[in-house]
Amino acid sequence: MQLITPPALAHTSQPIVEVAAAVIMSRDNQSCLLACRPKNKAYAGYWEFPGGKIEQGEDVKTALIREIHEELGIRVTKASPWLTNSFLYPAALTRIHFWRVTEWEGEINEAQPGEHSTIAWNPIHLPCKLVPLLPANIRILQILAMPVQILVTHAWEVGIEKEIARIESALSQDIRMILVREQTLPMPRRLDFLHAVIAEARRHNARVLLSETGDDSGSELSSLVGADGIHLSSNAMNAMLARPPFPCVGASCHNAEEIRAAEKIGVDYALLGPALPTPSHPDQPGLGWEAFALLSLDNSIPIYAIGGQSRDTLAIAQLHGAHGIACMRNI
């Protein structure tokens, strides 16, 4: 099995099988439902997200609702697009539309035993014990475990002491990713701030990324202080031919072309925005949720909404295709 990125997919002539897959989340959003393929199907015994082929004339949501009702006996009432990945299997090129399902009616059961041999809930923040996994789903579980909120620092605006206090409070409330954007701080104070942030993050098993604008200062500092990776500005990303050699790499995007570029170099996530007006640019309307949803659709990497975000906008951002949100002021 081979993961096919959207740029590579555009150059293939092989017929594509379209599939709708449901990432059904538990009520507390800490587990997802996986199903085991039965003996009468290919990849028997492998675990996967439930779903099935999209029939001619169906849209993804209609196919998803139909398949999940047939397989599990429930009626999906709330679902939103999340990721679209294409995989080259020996028998076919399959494009899987993963939708996040958060509400349904009825009790989950094995309505069609021939569809799967058993089902089980898998904790998303622990190593998966349901093996073997269908190859297409390994990366999906990794992405599902990524934080849904990113704190973006602004010590340059509020002061180092106040920002560190805010970070400590956020980490105590389960924030697990911090993006440091402090290029305007004088280097000695910037280093002091970075060391303090990383030390506090380590106590909470959180990741710290440094912003890279294209002058390599972010990359050099990230290596120097032991950060978990870098976040690329759109200009820095567009100048790169390959993914930087860091464990975690993100990128800022503002349009479809930049999202394609981010996918091409293999970043782990993208920030898309500004989604809404921000305090620093109140006269600019932002993308708006409708445009954000269109740009988020059918991407192979998780998209975070940035610009005017807060804990109150997380649910609406996810409803419009975001994996989560990134906030500078409202966490």
Tab-separated table of C-alpha atoms in Angstrom:
chain	number	residue	atom	x	y	z
A	1	MET	CA	0.000	0.000	0.000
A	2	GLN	CA	1.225	3.482	-0.900
A	3	LEU	CA	-0.105	6.839	0.276
A	4	ILE	CA	-0.727	9.088	-2.739
A	5	THR	CA	-0.613	12.863	-2.174
A	6	PRO	CA	-2.968	15.156	-4.144
A	7	PRO	CA	-0.194	16.492	-6.442
A	8	ALA	CA	0.761	12.921	-7.409
A	9	LEU	CA	-2.885	11.916	-7.735
A	10	ALA	CA	-3.401	14.509	-10.452
A	11	HIS	CA	-0.966	12.641	-12.712
A	12	THR	CA	-2.385	9.141	-12.357
A	13	SER	CA	-4.641	7.569	-14.975
A	14	GLN	CA	-5.740	4.663	-12.797
A	15	PRO	CA	-9.490	4.536	-11.966
A	16	ILE	CA	-10.293	5.737	-8.471
A	17	VAL	CA	-12.604	3.985	-6.025
A	18	GLU	CA	-14.348	6.578	-3.835
A	19	VAL	CA	-14.989	5.526	-0.226
A	20	ALA	CA	-16.715	7.204	2.731
A	21	ALA	CA	-15.234	6.346	6.142
A	22	ALA	CA	-16.655	7.329	9.522
A	23	VAL	CA	-14.381	8.406	12.363
A	24	ILE	CA	-16.985	7.830	15.075
A	25	MET	CA	-15.931	9.564	18.276
A	26	SER	CA	-17.005	8.501	21.759
A	27	ARG	CA	-19.133	10.904	23.773
A	28	ASP	CA	-16.040	12.212	25.588
A	29	ASN	CA	-14.011	12.480	22.329
A	30	GLN	CA	-11.295	10.263	23.791
A	31	SER	CA	-11.902	7.119	21.702
A	32	CYS	CA	-12.848	6.193	18.161
A	33	LEU	CA	-14.689	3.167	16.827
A	34	LEU	CA	-12.827	0.599	14.730
A	35	ALA	CA	-14.223	-2.477	12.971
A	36	CYS	CA	-12.532	-5.772	12.082
A	37	ARG	CA	-12.949	-7.070	8.533
A	38	PRO	CA	-14.621	-10.516	8.302
A	39	LYS	CA	-13.247	-13.688	6.733
A	40	ASN	CA	-15.202	-13.281	3.493
A	41	LYS	CA	-13.492	-9.956	2.587
A	42	ALA	CA	-10.046	-8.923	1.412
A	43	TYR	CA	-7.694	-8.039	4.284
A	44	ALA	CA	-9.676	-10.328	6.591
A	45	GLY	CA	-8.827	-9.722	10.243
A	46	TYR	CA	-7.585	-6.168	9.652
A	47	TRP	CA	-9.043	-3.283	11.645
A	48	GLU	CA	-10.403	-0.190	9.900
A	49	PHE	CA	-12.789	2.728	10.250
A	50	PRO	CA	-16.320	1.652	9.272
A	51	GLY	CA	-17.724	2.820	5.945
A	52	GLY	CA	-17.903	1.765	2.334
A	53	LYS	CA	-17.977	2.656	-1.348
A	54	ILE	CA	-19.794	5.751	-2.545
A	55	GLU	CA	-22.445	4.741	-5.048
A	56	GLN	CA	-22.972	6.562	-8.326
A	57	GLY	CA	-24.955	9.751	-7.777
A	58	GLU	CA	-24.273	9.871	-4.012
A	59	ASP	CA	-22.442	12.617	-2.198
A	60	VAL	CA	-20.038	11.674	0.577
A	61	LYS	CA	-22.366	12.493	3.455
A	62	THR	CA	-25.267	10.515	1.993
A	63	ALA	CA	-23.009	7.502	1.435
A	64	LEU	CA	-21.607	7.803	4.948
A	65	ILE	CA	-25.044	7.887	6.578
A	66	ARG	CA	-26.232	4.919	4.491
A	67	GLU	CA	-23.163	2.780	5.122
A	68	ILE	CA	-23.099	3.399	8.867
A	69	HIS	CA	-26.791	2.610	9.202
A	70	GLU	CA	-26.293	-0.629	7.273
A	71	GLU	CA	-23.197	-1.639	9.210
A	72	LEU	CA	-23.901	-0.413	12.753
A	73	GLY	CA	-27.647	0.197	12.948
A	74	ILE	CA	-27.360	3.875	13.920
A	75	ARG	CA	-28.474	7.045	12.151
A	76	VAL	CA	-25.735	9.658	11.949
A	77	THR	CA	-27.081	13.091	12.886
A	78	LYS	CA	-23.883	15.139	13.083
A	79	ALA	CA	-20.857	14.610	10.870
A	80	SER	CA	-18.278	16.859	9.260
A	81	PRO	CA	-15.536	16.401	6.653
A	82	TRP	CA	-12.057	15.940	8.052
A	83	LEU	CA	-9.388	14.368	5.793
A	84	THR	CA	-9.228	12.836	2.331
A	85	ASN	CA	-6.386	10.430	1.631
A	86	SER	CA	-5.684	8.323	-1.454
A	87	PHE	CA	-4.023	4.936	-1.169
A	88	LEU	CA	-2.688	2.652	-3.866
A	89	TYR	CA	-3.573	-0.918	-2.957
A	90	PRO	CA	-2.603	-3.917	-5.105
A	91	ALA	CA	-6.166	-4.143	-6.413
A	92	ALA	CA	-7.158	-0.483	-6.730
A	93	LEU	CA	-6.438	3.185	-6.141
A	94	THR	CA	-8.788	4.166	-3.328
A	95	ARG	CA	-9.673	7.701	-2.271
A	96	ILE	CA	-11.055	7.654	1.263
A	97	HIS	CA	-13.102	10.564	2.570
A	98	PHE	CA	-12.772	10.478	6.359
A	99	TRP	CA	-15.610	12.264	8.133
A	100	ARG	CA	-15.749	12.862	11.868
A	101	VAL	CA	-19.028	11.618	13.406
A	102	THR	CA	-19.923	13.092	16.794
A	103	GLU	CA	-23.679	12.510	17.163
A	104	TRP	CA	-26.035	9.698	16.212
A	105	GLU	CA	-29.368	8.127	17.097
A	106	GLY	CA	-29.772	4.537	18.236
A	107	GLU	CA	-27.433	2.013	19.786
A	108	ILE	CA	-24.310	0.861	17.974
A	109	ASN	CA	-24.574	-2.792	17.029
A	110	GLU	CA	-23.451	-5.185	14.345
A	111	ALA	CA	-26.519	-4.782	12.148
A	112	GLN	CA	-24.800	-6.557	9.270
A	113	PRO	CA	-22.463	-9.207	10.708
A	114	GLY	CA	-21.072	-9.917	7.239
A	115	GLU	CA	-19.604	-6.394	7.154
A	116	HIS	CA	-17.238	-6.950	10.090
A	117	SER	CA	-16.435	-9.682	12.597
A	118	THR	CA	-16.334	-7.371	15.619
A	119	ILE	CA	-16.069	-3.734	16.671
A	120	ALA	CA	-14.154	-1.994	19.464
A	121	TRP	CA	-13.442	1.451	20.891
A	122	ASN	CA	-9.813	2.550	20.579
A	123	PRO	CA	-8.386	5.283	22.886
A	124	ILE	CA	-6.916	7.909	20.560
A	125	HIS	CA	-4.111	9.020	22.898
A	126	LEU	CA	-2.712	5.537	23.575
A	127	PRO	CA	-0.881	3.120	21.268
A	128	CYS	CA	-3.426	1.149	19.269
A	129	LYS	CA	-3.760	-2.439	20.482
A	130	LEU	CA	-6.163	-3.419	17.703
A	131	VAL	CA	-3.834	-5.088	15.231
A	132	PRO	CA	-3.260	-5.472	12.423
A	133	LEU	CA	-4.542	-2.123	11.189
A	134	LEU	CA	-5.526	-1.665	7.573
A	135	PRO	CA	-2.600	0.345	6.140
A	136	ALA	CA	-4.808	3.275	5.123
A	137	ASN	CA	-5.785	3.869	8.740
A	138	ILE	CA	-2.403	3.972	10.503
A	139	ARG	CA	-1.690	7.606	9.625
A	140	ILE	CA	-5.306	8.563	10.319
A	141	LEU	CA	-4.996	7.386	13.933
A	142	GLN	CA	-1.776	9.366	14.290
A	143	ILE	CA	-3.485	12.532	13.071
A	144	LEU	CA	-6.541	11.890	15.221
A	145	ALA	CA	-4.285	12.025	18.290
A	146	MET	CA	-2.984	15.493	17.395
A	147	PRO	CA	-4.142	18.335	19.683
A	148	VAL	CA	-7.250	20.221	18.596
A	149	GLN	CA	-6.009	23.514	20.071
A	150	ILE	CA	-2.700	25.287	19.428
A	151	LEU	CA	-1.579	28.201	21.580
A	152	VAL	CA	0.257	30.899	19.596
A	153	THR	CA	2.502	33.074	21.758
A	154	HIS	CA	2.632	36.871	21.778
A	155	ALA	CA	5.132	37.784	24.454
A	156	TRP	CA	6.263	40.612	22.177
A	157	GLU	CA	2.897	42.243	22.885
A	158	VAL	CA	2.057	41.425	26.507
A	159	GLY	CA	5.506	40.823	28.010
A	160	ILE	CA	7.432	37.664	28.799
A	161	GLU	CA	6.285	37.205	32.408
A	162	LYS	CA	2.602	37.594	31.567
A	163	GLU	CA	2.882	35.261	28.575
A	164	ILE	CA	4.640	32.536	30.561
A	165	ALA	CA	1.868	32.726	33.169
A	166	ARG	CA	-0.727	32.347	30.396
A	167	ILE	CA	1.130	29.353	28.988
A	168	GLU	CA	1.293	27.693	32.407
A	169	SER	CA	-2.453	28.159	32.805
A	170	ALA	CA	-3.183	26.817	29.317
A	171	LEU	CA	-1.018	23.739	29.842
A	172	SER	CA	-2.885	22.986	33.059
A	173	GLN	CA	-6.072	23.018	30.940
A	174	ASP	CA	-4.822	20.355	28.503
A	175	ILE	CA	-3.242	22.530	25.799
A	176	ARG	CA	-0.602	20.266	24.239
A	177	MET	CA	0.932	22.300	21.403
A	178	ILE	CA	2.565	25.736	21.528
A	179	LEU	CA	3.693	27.778	18.528
A	180	VAL	CA	6.304	30.391	19.461
A	181	ARG	CA	6.210	33.482	17.220
A	182	GLU	CA	8.628	35.905	18.822
A	183	GLN	CA	11.018	37.058	16.099
A	184	THR	CA	10.897	40.663	17.337
A	185	LEU	CA	12.148	39.828	20.838
A	186	PRO	CA	15.846	40.618	21.339
A	187	MET	CA	17.813	37.388	21.113
A	188	PRO	CA	18.870	37.078	24.785
A	189	ARG	CA	15.276	37.553	25.976
A	190	ARG	CA	13.971	35.336	23.197
A	191	LEU	CA	16.269	32.533	24.335
A	192	ASP	CA	15.228	32.972	27.958
A	193	PHE	CA	11.582	32.827	26.901
A	194	LEU	CA	12.121	29.710	24.774
A	195	HIS	CA	13.904	27.844	27.554
A	196	ALA	CA	11.118	28.708	29.995
A	197	VAL	CA	8.355	27.648	27.589
A	198	ILE	CA	10.044	24.371	26.677
A	199	ALA	CA	10.741	23.509	30.331
A	200	GLU	CA	7.096	24.086	31.228
A	201	ALA	CA	5.875	22.180	28.161
A	202	ARG	CA	7.997	19.163	29.054
A	203	ARG	CA	6.269	18.970	32.422
A	204	HIS	CA	2.942	18.541	30.630
A	205	ASN	CA	4.079	16.357	27.707
A	206	ALA	CA	3.341	19.184	25.264
A	207	ARG	CA	5.101	20.073	22.015
A	208	VAL	CA	6.782	23.404	21.199
A	209	LEU	CA	7.332	24.622	17.650
A	210	LEU	CA	9.232	27.743	16.525
A	211	SER	CA	8.155	29.987	13.705
A	212	GLU	CA	10.410	29.972	10.616
A	213	THR	CA	10.073	32.943	8.284
A	214	GLY	CA	12.722	31.910	5.764
A	215	ASP	CA	15.962	33.241	7.229
A	216	ASP	CA	16.706	29.930	9.017
A	217	SER	CA	16.682	31.615	12.431
A	218	GLY	CA	13.719	29.530	13.554
A	219	SER	CA	15.356	26.319	12.376
A	220	GLU	CA	18.646	27.138	14.063
A	221	LEU	CA	16.976	28.087	17.336
A	222	SER	CA	14.743	25.026	17.251
A	223	SER	CA	17.785	22.779	17.058
A	224	LEU	CA	19.658	24.838	19.661
A	225	VAL	CA	16.983	24.800	22.363
A	226	GLY	CA	15.588	21.331	21.658
A	227	ALA	CA	12.163	22.335	20.394
A	228	ASP	CA	9.913	19.742	18.742
A	229	GLY	CA	9.903	21.340	15.312
A	230	ILE	CA	9.227	24.418	13.232
A	231	HIS	CA	6.272	26.211	11.727
A	232	LEU	CA	6.800	27.679	8.259
A	233	SER	CA	5.448	30.976	7.050
A	234	SER	CA	3.848	30.704	3.607
A	235	ASN	CA	6.864	32.441	2.059
A	236	ALA	CA	9.313	30.082	3.759
A	237	MET	CA	7.254	27.072	2.682
A	238	ASN	CA	7.020	28.183	-0.936
A	239	ALA	CA	10.810	28.461	-1.094
A	240	MET	CA	11.307	24.834	0.003
A	241	LEU	CA	11.555	21.773	-2.199
A	242	ALA	CA	11.312	19.210	0.595
A	243	ARG	CA	10.201	18.847	4.193
A	244	PRO	CA	12.658	20.293	6.741
A	245	PRO	CA	14.327	17.608	8.898
A	246	PHE	CA	12.322	18.112	12.093
A	247	PRO	CA	9.984	15.721	13.937
A	248	CYS	CA	7.030	18.089	13.546
A	249	VAL	CA	6.558	20.655	10.771
A	250	GLY	CA	3.610	22.968	10.212
A	251	ALA	CA	2.851	25.726	7.719
A	252	SER	CA	0.715	28.843	7.388
A	253	CYS	CA	-1.627	28.845	4.391
A	254	HIS	CA	-4.083	31.363	2.985
A	255	ASN	CA	-5.390	29.718	-0.193
A	256	ALA	CA	-5.714	26.410	-2.031
A	257	GLU	CA	-2.373	26.750	-3.799
A	258	GLU	CA	-0.510	27.096	-0.513
A	259	ILE	CA	-2.339	24.094	0.953
A	260	ARG	CA	-1.246	22.022	-2.079
A	261	ALA	CA	2.334	23.213	-1.537
A	262	ALA	CA	2.149	22.195	2.129
A	263	GLU	CA	0.910	18.738	1.155
A	264	LYS	CA	3.623	18.385	-1.459
A	265	ILE	CA	6.502	18.890	0.972
A	266	GLY	CA	4.794	16.714	3.583
A	267	VAL	CA	4.054	18.983	6.524
A	268	ASP	CA	2.145	17.589	9.500
A	269	TYR	CA	-0.541	20.278	9.595
A	270	ALA	CA	-1.512	23.671	8.188
A	271	LEU	CA	-2.927	26.836	9.743
A	272	LEU	CA	-5.553	28.361	7.448
A	273	GLY	CA	-6.722	31.919	7.867
A	274	PRO	CA	-7.491	34.400	8.964
A	275	ALA	CA	-10.834	32.647	9.317
A	276	LEU	CA	-12.480	35.575	11.149
A	277	PRO	CA	-11.581	39.210	11.911
A	278	THR	CA	-8.808	39.607	14.477
A	279	PRO	CA	-8.100	42.310	17.090
A	280	SER	CA	-4.962	43.301	15.187
A	281	HIS	CA	-6.877	43.628	11.859
A	282	PRO	CA	-10.515	44.376	12.790
A	283	ASP	CA	-11.169	45.999	9.402
A	284	GLN	CA	-10.392	42.775	7.511
A	285	PRO	CA	-13.342	40.352	7.340
A	286	GLY	CA	-11.325	37.137	7.125
A	287	LEU	CA	-12.203	34.155	4.981
A	288	GLY	CA	-15.532	33.436	6.651
A	289	TRP	CA	-16.697	29.925	7.479
A	290	GLU	CA	-18.137	29.135	4.057
A	291	ALA	CA	-14.872	29.902	2.244
A	292	PHE	CA	-12.908	28.175	4.999
A	293	ALA	CA	-14.979	25.014	4.522
A	294	LEU	CA	-14.356	24.991	0.775
A	295	LEU	CA	-10.608	25.371	1.276
A	296	SER	CA	-10.555	22.680	3.975
A	297	LEU	CA	-12.413	20.116	1.877
A	298	ASP	CA	-10.560	17.058	0.533
A	299	ASN	CA	-7.165	17.879	2.048
A	300	SER	CA	-4.800	15.131	3.154
A	301	ILE	CA	-3.337	17.060	6.109
A	302	PRO	CA	-5.158	18.377	9.189
A	303	ILE	CA	-6.210	22.021	8.926
A	304	TYR	CA	-6.415	24.396	11.886
A	305	ALA	CA	-8.467	27.576	11.763
A	306	ILE	CA	-6.567	30.679	12.859
A	307	GLY	CA	-7.786	34.251	13.205
A	308	GLY	CA	-10.521	35.274	15.646
A	309	GLN	CA	-10.571	31.850	17.299
A	310	SER	CA	-11.343	30.849	20.880
A	311	ARG	CA	-12.546	27.802	22.760
A	312	ASP	CA	-16.065	28.886	21.776
A	313	THR	CA	-15.285	28.559	18.047
A	314	LEU	CA	-13.718	25.088	18.191
A	315	ALA	CA	-16.949	23.212	17.499
A	316	ILE	CA	-17.962	25.457	14.592
A	317	ALA	CA	-14.464	25.260	13.102
A	318	GLN	CA	-14.614	21.456	13.188
A	319	LEU	CA	-18.089	21.533	11.659
A	320	HIS	CA	-16.508	23.372	8.703
A	321	GLY	CA	-13.713	20.843	8.201
A	322	ALA	CA	-11.032	21.995	10.636
A	323	HIS	CA	-9.111	19.553	12.775
A	324	GLY	CA	-8.920	22.273	15.398
A	325	ILE	CA	-8.053	25.895	16.096
A	326	ALA	CA	-4.981	28.025	16.765
A	327	CYS	CA	-5.350	30.997	19.134
A	328	MET	CA	-3.095	33.886	20.045
A	329	ARG	CA	-5.239	35.648	22.616
A	330	ASN	CA	-8.247	33.580	23.625
A	331	ILE	CA	-6.780	30.499	25.313
